[in-house]
C-alpha cells in the first residue's frame, strides 16, 4: 500500500519549523496542497513573523509542490476562519488538519503564573478547537476529513514543570474521542500523535547526544498514517527515534461493593483488586463505564 495525498488539501498549524515543517514538507511531497500556518512567534508564544512560514512554502514550491503561507494565530477564531476561507477560495476543499501549533511556559505548579497556565491551554487546546470548528462544516459537507491532534507524553503520563502543557495535551485526547464519534458518519477520522523529537520546544529537555537521535522527521510516518485515507480513528500513536507505540485510555473490570456503610473501607481494602489490569478494556464511548457498573449491579441483584 502506498500512502499518497494527490488531490488532497492539508492545513498544518505551527508549520514554520520543527515538527510542523516536517509534516508540511512530507504531505506536499506525497501530493497534498498545503497551507503552512505559523504565527512565527518565539517558543513561549511571544512575537510574530511570516518569514518562517514563507520559507517552508518556498521549499515546497521549489520541490514542485503547491503551498500557501498563513500567519493566523490559532488563538484568534476569526483569523482561523479567514484562513480556512482563503484555503477554500484557493483550492475548494479541506481534507486534512494537523493541529501542531504550540508554545511552552514551563515552571513548577507552585511557581507558575496563572496567566501562563491559561495561555498554554489557549494555544494548544482552544487553538485546536478553533481549527476543528472552522473546518468541521466543510468536512461534514464533503463527507471526508482527517484530523490529527498533537498530544504528548506529558499529557498522557505527566512531566515535572508542565502542568499547563500536560493539561492541554490530555484535553486534546478528550476532544479527539468525542469528535471521532460525532464525525464517524461523515468519514471524519480523528486521531492523536504523541511525538518525541528534537525541536525548539524540546531542546532544553534532553542532553545533546539524545537530541541527535530524536530527529523530527522520525515522527512523520505516524502523522502520514493518521492523516491518510486508510487512517484509523481514535488512535493515540507515539513516535520517536524510529519507534512507534500506541497509547490507550483503558478501564479495568473493577469490583462491586454496593452501598453498605463501610463501603469506603471495603473499597480501600480492595483497591488493588479494583486496579487489577487483567481483562481491562478500551471503551468505545463514555457510556461504557455506566454499562459496566450497571451490569455488575444487576448481576448482584439476580444473585440475591
CSV table of N, CA, C and O in Angstrom, one decimal, residues 82-197:
chain,number,residue,atom,x,y,z
A,82,UNK,N,-10.8,32.9,8.7
A,82,UNK,CA,-10.4,33.6,7.5
A,82,UNK,C,-9.3,32.7,6.7
A,82,UNK,O,-9.3,32.6,5.5
A,83,UNK,N,-8.5,32.0,7.5
A,83,UNK,CA,-7.5,31.1,6.9
A,83,UNK,C,-8.2,30.0,6.1
A,83,UNK,O,-7.8,29.6,5.0
A,84,UNK,N,-9.2,29.4,6.8
A,84,UNK,CA,-10.0,28.3,6.1
A,84,UNK,C,-10.7,28.9,4.9
A,84,UNK,O,-10.8,28.2,3.8
A,85,UNK,N,-11.3,30.1,5.0
A,85,UNK,CA,-12.0,30.7,3.8
A,85,UNK,C,-11.0,30.9,2.7
A,85,UNK,O,-11.3,30.7,1.5
A,86,UNK,N,-9.8,31.4,3.0
A,86,UNK,CA,-8.8,31.6,2.0
A,86,UNK,C,-8.4,30.2,1.3
A,86,UNK,O,-8.2,30.1,0.1
A,87,UNK,N,-8.3,29.2,2.1
A,87,UNK,CA,-8.0,27.8,1.6
A,87,UNK,C,-9.1,27.4,0.6
A,87,UNK,O,-8.8,26.8,-0.4
A,88,UNK,N,-10.3,27.6,1.0
A,88,UNK,CA,-11.4,27.2,0.2
A,88,UNK,C,-11.4,28.0,-1.1
A,88,UNK,O,-11.7,27.4,-2.2
A,89,UNK,N,-11.1,29.3,-1.0
A,89,UNK,CA,-11.1,30.1,-2.2
A,89,UNK,C,-10.0,29.7,-3.2
A,89,UNK,O,-10.1,29.7,-4.4
A,90,UNK,N,-8.9,29.2,-2.6
A,90,UNK,CA,-7.7,28.8,-3.4
A,90,UNK,C,-7.9,27.4,-4.0
A,90,UNK,O,-7.6,27.2,-5.2
A,91,UNK,N,-8.4,26.4,-3.2
A,91,UNK,CA,-8.4,25.0,-3.6
A,91,UNK,C,-9.8,24.3,-3.5
A,91,UNK,O,-9.9,23.2,-3.9
A,92,UNK,N,-10.7,25.0,-2.9
A,92,UNK,CA,-12.1,24.4,-2.9
A,92,UNK,C,-12.4,23.3,-1.9
A,92,UNK,O,-13.5,22.8,-1.9
A,93,UNK,N,-11.5,22.9,-1.1
A,93,UNK,CA,-11.7,21.9,-0.1
A,93,UNK,C,-10.7,21.9,1.0
A,93,UNK,O,-9.6,22.5,0.8
A,94,UNK,N,-11.0,21.2,2.1
A,94,UNK,CA,-10.0,21.0,3.2
A,94,UNK,C,-10.2,19.5,3.6
A,94,UNK,O,-11.2,19.1,4.1
A,95,UNK,N,-9.2,18.7,3.4
A,95,UNK,CA,-9.2,17.3,3.7
A,95,UNK,C,-8.5,16.9,5.0
A,95,UNK,O,-8.9,15.9,5.7
A,96,UNK,N,-7.5,17.6,5.3
A,96,UNK,CA,-6.6,17.2,6.4
A,96,UNK,C,-6.3,18.5,7.3
A,96,UNK,O,-6.0,19.5,6.8
A,97,UNK,N,-6.4,18.3,8.6
A,97,UNK,CA,-6.0,19.3,9.5
A,97,UNK,C,-5.0,18.7,10.5
A,97,UNK,O,-5.3,17.7,11.2
A,98,UNK,N,-3.8,19.2,10.6
A,98,UNK,CA,-2.8,18.8,11.5
A,98,UNK,C,-2.7,19.9,12.6
A,98,UNK,O,-2.1,21.0,12.3
A,99,UNK,N,-3.2,19.7,13.8
A,99,UNK,CA,-3.1,20.6,14.8
A,99,UNK,C,-1.8,20.5,15.6
A,99,UNK,O,-1.7,19.6,16.5
A,100,UNK,N,-0.9,21.3,15.2
A,100,UNK,CA,0.5,21.2,15.6
A,100,UNK,C,1.0,22.4,16.4
A,100,UNK,O,2.0,22.3,17.1
A,101,UNK,N,0.4,23.5,16.3
A,101,UNK,CA,0.8,24.8,16.9
A,101,UNK,C,0.9,24.6,18.4
A,101,UNK,O,0.0,24.0,19.0
A,102,UNK,N,1.9,25.2,19.0
A,102,UNK,CA,2.1,25.1,20.4
A,102,UNK,C,3.2,26.0,21.0
A,102,UNK,O,4.0,26.4,20.2
A,103,UNK,N,3.1,26.2,22.3
A,103,UNK,CA,4.1,27.0,23.0
A,103,UNK,C,4.4,26.3,24.3
A,103,UNK,O,3.7,25.4,24.7
A,104,UNK,N,5.5,26.7,24.9
A,104,UNK,CA,5.8,26.3,26.3
A,104,UNK,C,5.9,27.4,27.2
A,104,UNK,O,6.5,28.5,26.9
A,105,UNK,N,5.4,27.3,28.4
A,105,UNK,CA,5.7,28.2,29.5
A,105,UNK,C,5.9,27.3,30.8
A,105,UNK,O,5.1,27.2,31.7
A,106,UNK,N,7.0,26.6,30.8
A,106,UNK,CA,7.3,25.6,31.9
A,106,UNK,C,7.7,26.2,33.2
A,106,UNK,O,8.6,27.1,33.2
A,107,UNK,N,7.1,25.8,34.3
A,107,UNK,CA,7.5,26.1,35.6
A,107,UNK,C,6.8,25.1,36.5
A,107,UNK,O,5.7,24.5,36.1
A,108,UNK,N,7.3,24.8,37.7
A,108,UNK,CA,6.6,24.0,38.6
A,108,UNK,C,5.2,24.7,38.9
A,108,UNK,O,5.1,25.9,38.9
A,109,UNK,N,4.2,23.9,39.3
A,109,UNK,CA,2.9,24.5,39.5
A,109,UNK,C,2.9,25.5,40.6
A,109,UNK,O,2.2,26.5,40.5
A,110,UNK,N,3.7,25.3,41.6
A,110,UNK,CA,3.8,26.3,42.7
A,110,UNK,C,4.3,27.7,42.3
A,110,UNK,O,3.9,28.7,42.8
A,111,UNK,N,5.2,27.7,41.3
A,111,UNK,CA,5.8,28.9,40.8
A,111,UNK,C,5.1,29.5,39.6
A,111,UNK,O,5.4,30.6,39.1
A,112,UNK,N,4.2,28.7,39.0
A,112,UNK,CA,3.6,29.1,37.7
A,112,UNK,C,2.6,30.2,37.9
A,112,UNK,O,1.7,30.2,38.7
A,113,UNK,N,2.7,31.3,37.0
A,113,UNK,CA,1.7,32.3,37.0
A,113,UNK,C,0.4,31.8,36.3
A,113,UNK,O,0.5,31.1,35.3
A,114,UNK,N,-0.7,32.1,36.8
A,114,UNK,CA,-2.0,31.6,36.3
A,114,UNK,C,-2.2,32.1,34.8
A,114,UNK,O,-2.8,31.3,34.0
A,115,UNK,N,-1.6,33.2,34.5
A,115,UNK,CA,-1.7,33.7,33.1
A,115,UNK,C,-1.0,32.8,32.1
A,115,UNK,O,-1.4,32.5,31.0
A,116,UNK,N,0.2,32.2,32.6
A,116,UNK,CA,0.9,31.3,31.7
A,116,UNK,C,0.2,30.0,31.6
A,116,UNK,O,0.3,29.3,30.6
A,117,UNK,N,-0.5,29.6,32.7
A,117,UNK,CA,-1.3,28.3,32.6
A,117,UNK,C,-2.4,28.5,31.5
A,117,UNK,O,-2.6,27.7,30.6
A,118,UNK,N,-3.1,29.6,31.6
A,118,UNK,CA,-4.2,29.9,30.7
A,118,UNK,C,-3.7,30.0,29.2
A,118,UNK,O,-4.4,29.5,28.3
A,119,UNK,N,-2.6,30.7,29.0
A,119,UNK,CA,-2.1,30.9,27.7
A,119,UNK,C,-1.8,29.6,27.0
A,119,UNK,O,-2.1,29.4,25.8
A,120,UNK,N,-1.1,28.7,27.7
A,120,UNK,CA,-0.7,27.4,27.1
A,120,UNK,C,-2.0,26.6,26.7
A,120,UNK,O,-2.1,26.0,25.7
A,121,UNK,N,-3.0,26.6,27.6
A,121,UNK,CA,-4.3,26.0,27.3
A,121,UNK,C,-4.9,26.7,26.1
A,121,UNK,O,-5.5,26.0,25.2
A,122,UNK,N,-4.8,28.0,26.0
A,122,UNK,CA,-5.5,28.7,24.9
A,122,UNK,C,-4.8,28.4,23.6
A,122,UNK,O,-5.5,28.2,22.6
A,123,UNK,N,-3.5,28.2,23.5
A,123,UNK,CA,-2.8,27.9,22.3
A,123,UNK,C,-3.1,26.5,21.9
A,123,UNK,O,-3.5,26.2,20.8
A,124,UNK,N,-2.8,25.5,22.8
A,124,UNK,CA,-2.8,24.1,22.4
A,124,UNK,C,-4.3,23.6,22.3
A,124,UNK,O,-4.6,23.0,21.3
A,125,UNK,N,-5.1,23.9,23.3
A,125,UNK,CA,-6.4,23.3,23.3
A,125,UNK,C,-7.4,24.2,22.5
A,125,UNK,O,-8.0,23.7,21.5
A,126,UNK,N,-7.5,25.4,22.9
A,126,UNK,CA,-8.5,26.3,22.1
A,126,UNK,C,-8.0,26.5,20.7
A,126,UNK,O,-8.9,26.7,19.8
A,127,UNK,N,-6.7,26.5,20.5
A,127,UNK,CA,-6.2,26.6,19.1
A,127,UNK,C,-6.7,25.5,18.2
A,127,UNK,O,-7.2,25.7,17.1
A,128,UNK,N,-6.7,24.3,18.8
A,128,UNK,CA,-7.2,23.1,18.1
A,128,UNK,C,-8.7,23.2,17.9
A,128,UNK,O,-9.2,22.8,16.9
A,129,UNK,N,-9.4,23.6,19.0
A,129,UNK,CA,-10.8,23.7,18.9
A,129,UNK,C,-11.2,24.7,17.8
A,129,UNK,O,-12.1,24.4,17.0
A,130,UNK,N,-10.5,25.9,17.7
A,130,UNK,CA,-10.8,26.8,16.7
A,130,UNK,C,-10.6,26.3,15.3
A,130,UNK,O,-11.5,26.4,14.4
A,131,UNK,N,-9.5,25.6,15.1
A,131,UNK,CA,-9.2,25.0,13.8
A,131,UNK,C,-10.3,23.9,13.4
A,131,UNK,O,-10.7,23.8,12.3
A,132,UNK,N,-10.5,23.0,14.4
A,132,UNK,CA,-11.5,22.0,14.1
A,132,UNK,C,-12.9,22.6,13.8
A,132,UNK,O,-13.6,22.1,12.9
A,133,UNK,N,-13.3,23.6,14.6
A,133,UNK,CA,-14.6,24.2,14.4
A,133,UNK,C,-14.7,24.8,13.0
A,133,UNK,O,-15.7,24.7,12.3
A,134,UNK,N,-13.6,25.4,12.5
A,134,UNK,CA,-13.6,26.1,11.2
A,134,UNK,C,-13.7,25.1,10.1
A,134,UNK,O,-14.3,25.5,9.0
A,135,UNK,N,-13.1,24.0,10.2
A,135,UNK,CA,-13.1,23.0,9.1
A,135,UNK,C,-14.2,22.0,9.2
A,135,UNK,O,-14.5,21.3,8.2
A,136,UNK,N,-14.8,21.9,10.3
A,136,UNK,CA,-15.9,20.9,10.5
A,136,UNK,C,-17.0,20.9,9.5
A,136,UNK,O,-17.4,19.9,8.9
A,137,UNK,N,-17.6,22.1,9.3
A,137,UNK,CA,-18.7,22.1,8.3
A,137,UNK,C,-18.3,21.7,6.9
A,137,UNK,O,-19.0,21.1,6.1
A,138,UNK,N,-17.0,22.0,6.5
A,138,UNK,CA,-16.5,21.6,5.2
A,138,UNK,C,-16.4,20.1,5.1
A,138,UNK,O,-16.8,19.5,4.2
A,139,UNK,N,-15.8,19.5,6.2
A,139,UNK,CA,-15.5,18.1,6.2
A,139,UNK,C,-16.8,17.3,6.2
A,139,UNK,O,-17.0,16.3,5.6
A,140,UNK,N,-17.8,17.8,7.0
A,140,UNK,CA,-19.1,17.1,7.0
A,140,UNK,C,-19.8,17.2,5.7
A,140,UNK,O,-20.4,16.2,5.2
A,141,UNK,N,-19.7,18.3,5.0
A,141,UNK,CA,-20.4,18.5,3.7
A,141,UNK,C,-19.7,17.6,2.7
A,141,UNK,O,-20.4,17.0,1.8
A,142,UNK,N,-18.4,17.5,2.6
A,142,UNK,CA,-17.7,16.7,1.6
A,142,UNK,C,-17.6,15.2,2.1
A,142,UNK,O,-17.2,14.4,1.3
A,143,UNK,N,-18.1,14.9,3.3
A,143,UNK,CA,-18.1,13.6,3.8
A,143,UNK,C,-16.7,12.9,3.8
A,143,UNK,O,-16.5,11.8,3.5
A,144,UNK,N,-15.7,13.7,4.2
A,144,UNK,CA,-14.4,13.3,4.3
A,144,UNK,C,-13.5,14.2,5.1
A,144,UNK,O,-13.6,15.5,4.9
A,145,UNK,N,-12.8,13.7,6.0
A,145,UNK,CA,-11.8,14.5,6.8
A,145,UNK,C,-10.9,13.7,7.6
A,145,UNK,O,-11.2,12.6,8.1
A,146,UNK,N,-9.7,14.2,7.8
A,146,UNK,CA,-8.7,13.6,8.7
A,146,UNK,C,-8.1,14.7,9.6
A,146,UNK,O,-7.6,15.7,9.1
A,147,UNK,N,-8.3,14.5,10.9
A,147,UNK,CA,-7.8,15.5,11.8
A,147,UNK,C,-6.8,14.8,12.8
A,147,UNK,O,-7.1,13.7,13.3
A,148,UNK,N,-5.6,15.4,12.9
A,148,UNK,CA,-4.6,14.9,13.8
A,148,UNK,C,-4.3,15.9,14.9
A,148,UNK,O,-4.0,17.0,14.7
A,149,UNK,N,-4.5,15.5,16.2
A,149,UNK,CA,-4.2,16.3,17.3
A,149,UNK,C,-2.7,16.0,17.7
A,149,UNK,O,-2.4,14.8,17.7
A,150,UNK,N,-2.0,17.0,18.1
A,150,UNK,CA,-0.7,16.7,18.7
A,150,UNK,C,-0.7,16.7,20.2
A,150,UNK,O,-0.8,17.7,20.9
A,151,UNK,N,-0.8,15.5,20.7
A,151,UNK,CA,-0.8,15.3,22.2
A,151,UNK,C,0.7,15.1,22.7
A,151,UNK,O,1.6,15.5,21.9
A,152,UNK,N,0.9,14.6,23.9
A,152,UNK,CA,2.2,14.5,24.4
A,152,UNK,C,2.3,13.5,25.5
A,152,UNK,O,1.3,13.3,26.2
A,153,UNK,N,3.4,12.9,25.7
A,153,UNK,CA,3.6,12.0,26.9
A,153,UNK,C,3.4,12.8,28.2
A,153,UNK,O,3.1,12.3,29.2
A,154,UNK,N,3.7,14.1,28.1
A,154,UNK,CA,3.5,15.0,29.3
A,154,UNK,C,2.0,15.0,29.7
A,154,UNK,O,1.7,15.2,30.9
A,155,UNK,N,1.1,14.9,28.7
A,155,UNK,CA,-0.3,14.9,29.0
A,155,UNK,C,-0.8,13.5,29.4
A,155,UNK,O,-1.6,13.3,30.3
A,156,UNK,N,-0.2,12.5,28.6
A,156,UNK,CA,-0.7,11.1,28.9
A,156,UNK,C,-0.2,10.6,30.2
A,156,UNK,O,-0.8,9.8,30.9
A,157,UNK,N,1.1,11.0,30.6
A,157,UNK,CA,1.7,10.4,31.8
A,157,UNK,C,2.2,11.4,32.8
A,157,UNK,O,2.7,11.0,33.8
A,158,UNK,N,2.3,12.7,32.4
A,158,UNK,CA,2.8,13.7,33.4
A,158,UNK,C,4.2,14.0,33.2
A,158,UNK,O,5.0,13.1,32.7
A,159,UNK,N,4.6,15.2,33.5
A,159,UNK,CA,6.0,15.6,33.5
A,159,UNK,C,6.2,16.8,34.4
A,159,UNK,O,5.5,17.8,34.3
A,160,UNK,N,7.3,16.7,35.2
A,160,UNK,CA,7.5,17.8,36.2
A,160,UNK,C,7.7,19.2,35.4
A,160,UNK,O,8.4,19.3,34.4
A,161,UNK,N,7.0,20.2,36.0
A,161,UNK,CA,7.1,21.5,35.4
A,161,UNK,C,6.2,21.8,34.2
A,161,UNK,O,6.3,22.9,33.6
A,162,UNK,N,5.3,20.9,33.9
A,162,UNK,CA,4.5,21.1,32.7
A,162,UNK,C,3.0,20.8,33.0
A,162,UNK,O,2.3,20.2,32.2
A,163,UNK,N,2.5,21.3,34.1
A,163,UNK,CA,1.1,21.1,34.5
A,163,UNK,C,0.2,21.7,33.4
A,163,UNK,O,-0.8,21.2,33.1
A,164,UNK,N,0.6,22.9,32.9
A,164,UNK,CA,-0.2,23.6,31.9
A,164,UNK,C,-0.2,22.9,30.6
A,164,UNK,O,-1.3,22.6,30.0
A,165,UNK,N,1.0,22.5,30.2
A,165,UNK,CA,1.1,21.8,28.9
A,165,UNK,C,0.5,20.4,29.0
A,165,UNK,O,-0.2,20.0,28.1
A,166,UNK,N,0.7,19.7,30.1
A,166,UNK,CA,0.1,18.4,30.2
A,166,UNK,C,-1.4,18.4,30.2
A,166,UNK,O,-2.0,17.6,29.6
A,167,UNK,N,-1.9,19.4,30.9
A,167,UNK,CA,-3.4,19.5,31.0
A,167,UNK,C,-4.0,19.7,29.6
A,167,UNK,O,-5.0,19.1,29.2
A,168,UNK,N,-3.3,20.6,28.8
A,168,UNK,CA,-3.8,20.9,27.5
A,168,UNK,C,-3.7,19.7,26.6
A,168,UNK,O,-4.5,19.4,25.8
A,169,UNK,N,-2.5,19.0,26.7
A,169,UNK,CA,-2.3,17.9,25.8
A,169,UNK,C,-3.2,16.7,26.0
A,169,UNK,O,-3.6,16.0,25.1
A,170,UNK,N,-3.6,16.4,27.3
A,170,UNK,CA,-4.6,15.4,27.6
A,170,UNK,C,-6.0,15.8,27.2
A,170,UNK,O,-6.8,15.0,26.7
A,171,UNK,N,-6.2,17.1,27.3
A,171,UNK,CA,-7.6,17.6,26.9
A,171,UNK,C,-7.8,17.4,25.4
A,171,UNK,O,-8.9,17.1,25.0
A,172,UNK,N,-6.7,17.5,24.6
A,172,UNK,CA,-6.8,17.2,23.2
A,172,UNK,C,-7.2,15.8,22.9
A,172,UNK,O,-7.9,15.6,21.9
A,173,UNK,N,-6.8,14.9,23.7
A,173,UNK,CA,-7.2,13.5,23.6
A,173,UNK,C,-8.7,13.4,23.8
A,173,UNK,O,-9.5,12.7,23.1
A,174,UNK,N,-9.2,14.1,24.9
A,174,UNK,CA,-10.6,14.1,25.1
A,174,UNK,C,-11.4,14.7,24.0
A,174,UNK,O,-12.5,14.2,23.6
A,175,UNK,N,-10.9,15.7,23.4
A,175,UNK,CA,-11.5,16.3,22.2
A,175,UNK,C,-11.6,15.3,21.1
A,175,UNK,O,-12.6,15.2,20.4
A,176,UNK,N,-10.5,14.7,20.9
A,176,UNK,CA,-10.4,13.6,19.8
A,176,UNK,C,-11.5,12.6,20.0
A,176,UNK,O,-12.1,12.2,19.0
A,177,UNK,N,-11.6,12.1,21.2
A,177,UNK,CA,-12.6,11.0,21.5
A,177,UNK,C,-14.0,11.3,21.0
A,177,UNK,O,-14.6,10.5,20.3
A,178,UNK,N,-14.4,12.5,21.4
A,178,UNK,CA,-15.8,12.9,21.0
A,178,UNK,C,-15.9,13.3,19.5
A,178,UNK,O,-16.9,12.9,18.9
A,179,UNK,N,-15.0,14.0,19.0
A,179,UNK,CA,-15.1,14.4,17.6
A,179,UNK,C,-15.0,13.2,16.7
A,179,UNK,O,-15.7,13.1,15.7
A,180,UNK,N,-14.3,12.2,17.1
A,180,UNK,CA,-14.2,10.9,16.3
A,180,UNK,C,-15.6,10.2,16.3
A,180,UNK,O,-16.0,9.7,15.2
A,181,UNK,N,-16.3,10.2,17.4
A,181,UNK,CA,-17.6,9.6,17.5
A,181,UNK,C,-18.6,10.4,16.6
A,181,UNK,O,-19.3,9.9,15.8
A,182,UNK,N,-18.6,11.7,16.8
A,182,UNK,CA,-19.5,12.6,16.1
A,182,UNK,C,-19.2,12.6,14.6
A,182,UNK,O,-20.1,12.8,13.8
A,183,UNK,N,-18.0,12.5,14.2
A,183,UNK,CA,-17.6,12.6,12.8
A,183,UNK,C,-17.6,11.3,12.0
A,183,UNK,O,-17.5,11.3,10.8
A,184,UNK,N,-17.9,10.2,12.7
A,184,UNK,CA,-17.8,8.9,12.1
A,184,UNK,C,-18.7,8.7,10.9
A,184,UNK,O,-18.3,8.2,9.8
A,185,UNK,N,-19.9,9.2,11.0
A,185,UNK,CA,-20.9,9.0,9.9
A,185,UNK,C,-20.5,9.9,8.7
A,185,UNK,O,-21.1,9.7,7.6
A,186,UNK,N,-19.6,10.8,8.8
A,186,UNK,CA,-19.1,11.7,7.7
A,186,UNK,C,-17.8,11.2,7.2
A,186,UNK,O,-17.2,12.0,6.4
A,187,UNK,N,-17.3,10.1,7.7
A,187,UNK,CA,-15.9,9.7,7.4
A,187,UNK,C,-14.9,10.7,7.8
A,187,UNK,O,-13.9,10.9,7.1
A,188,UNK,N,-15.1,11.4,8.9
A,188,UNK,CA,-14.1,12.2,9.5
A,188,UNK,C,-13.4,11.4,10.6
A,188,UNK,O,-14.1,11.0,11.6
A,189,UNK,N,-12.2,11.1,10.4
A,189,UNK,CA,-11.4,10.3,11.4
A,189,UNK,C,-10.4,11.2,12.1
A,189,UNK,O,-9.7,12.0,11.5
A,190,UNK,N,-10.5,11.1,13.4
A,190,UNK,CA,-9.7,12.0,14.3
A,190,UNK,C,-8.8,11.1,15.2
A,190,UNK,O,-9.2,10.2,15.8
A,191,UNK,N,-7.5,11.5,15.2
A,191,UNK,CA,-6.5,10.7,15.9
A,191,UNK,C,-5.6,11.7,16.6
A,191,UNK,O,-5.6,12.9,16.4
A,192,UNK,N,-4.7,11.1,17.5
A,192,UNK,CA,-3.7,11.9,18.2
A,192,UNK,C,-2.3,11.3,18.0
A,192,UNK,O,-2.2,10.1,17.9
A,193,UNK,N,-1.4,12.2,18.0
A,193,UNK,CA,0.0,11.8,17.8
A,193,UNK,C,0.9,12.4,19.0
A,193,UNK,O,0.8,13.6,19.2
A,194,UNK,N,1.6,11.5,19.7
A,194,UNK,CA,2.4,11.9,20.8
A,194,UNK,C,3.9,11.8,20.3
A,194,UNK,O,4.5,10.7,20.3
A,195,UNK,N,4.5,12.9,19.9
A,195,UNK,CA,5.9,12.8,19.3
A,195,UNK,C,7.0,13.0,20.4
A,195,UNK,O,6.8,13.7,21.4
A,196,UNK,N,8.1,12.4,20.1
A,196,UNK,CA,9.3,12.7,20.9
A,196,UNK,C,10.3,13.1,19.8
A,196,UNK,O,10.7,12.3,19.0
A,197,UNK,N,10.7,14.4,19.8
A,197,UNK,CA,11.6,14.9,18.8
A,197,UNK,C,12.4,16.0,19.3
A,197,UNK,O,12.0,16.8,20.2
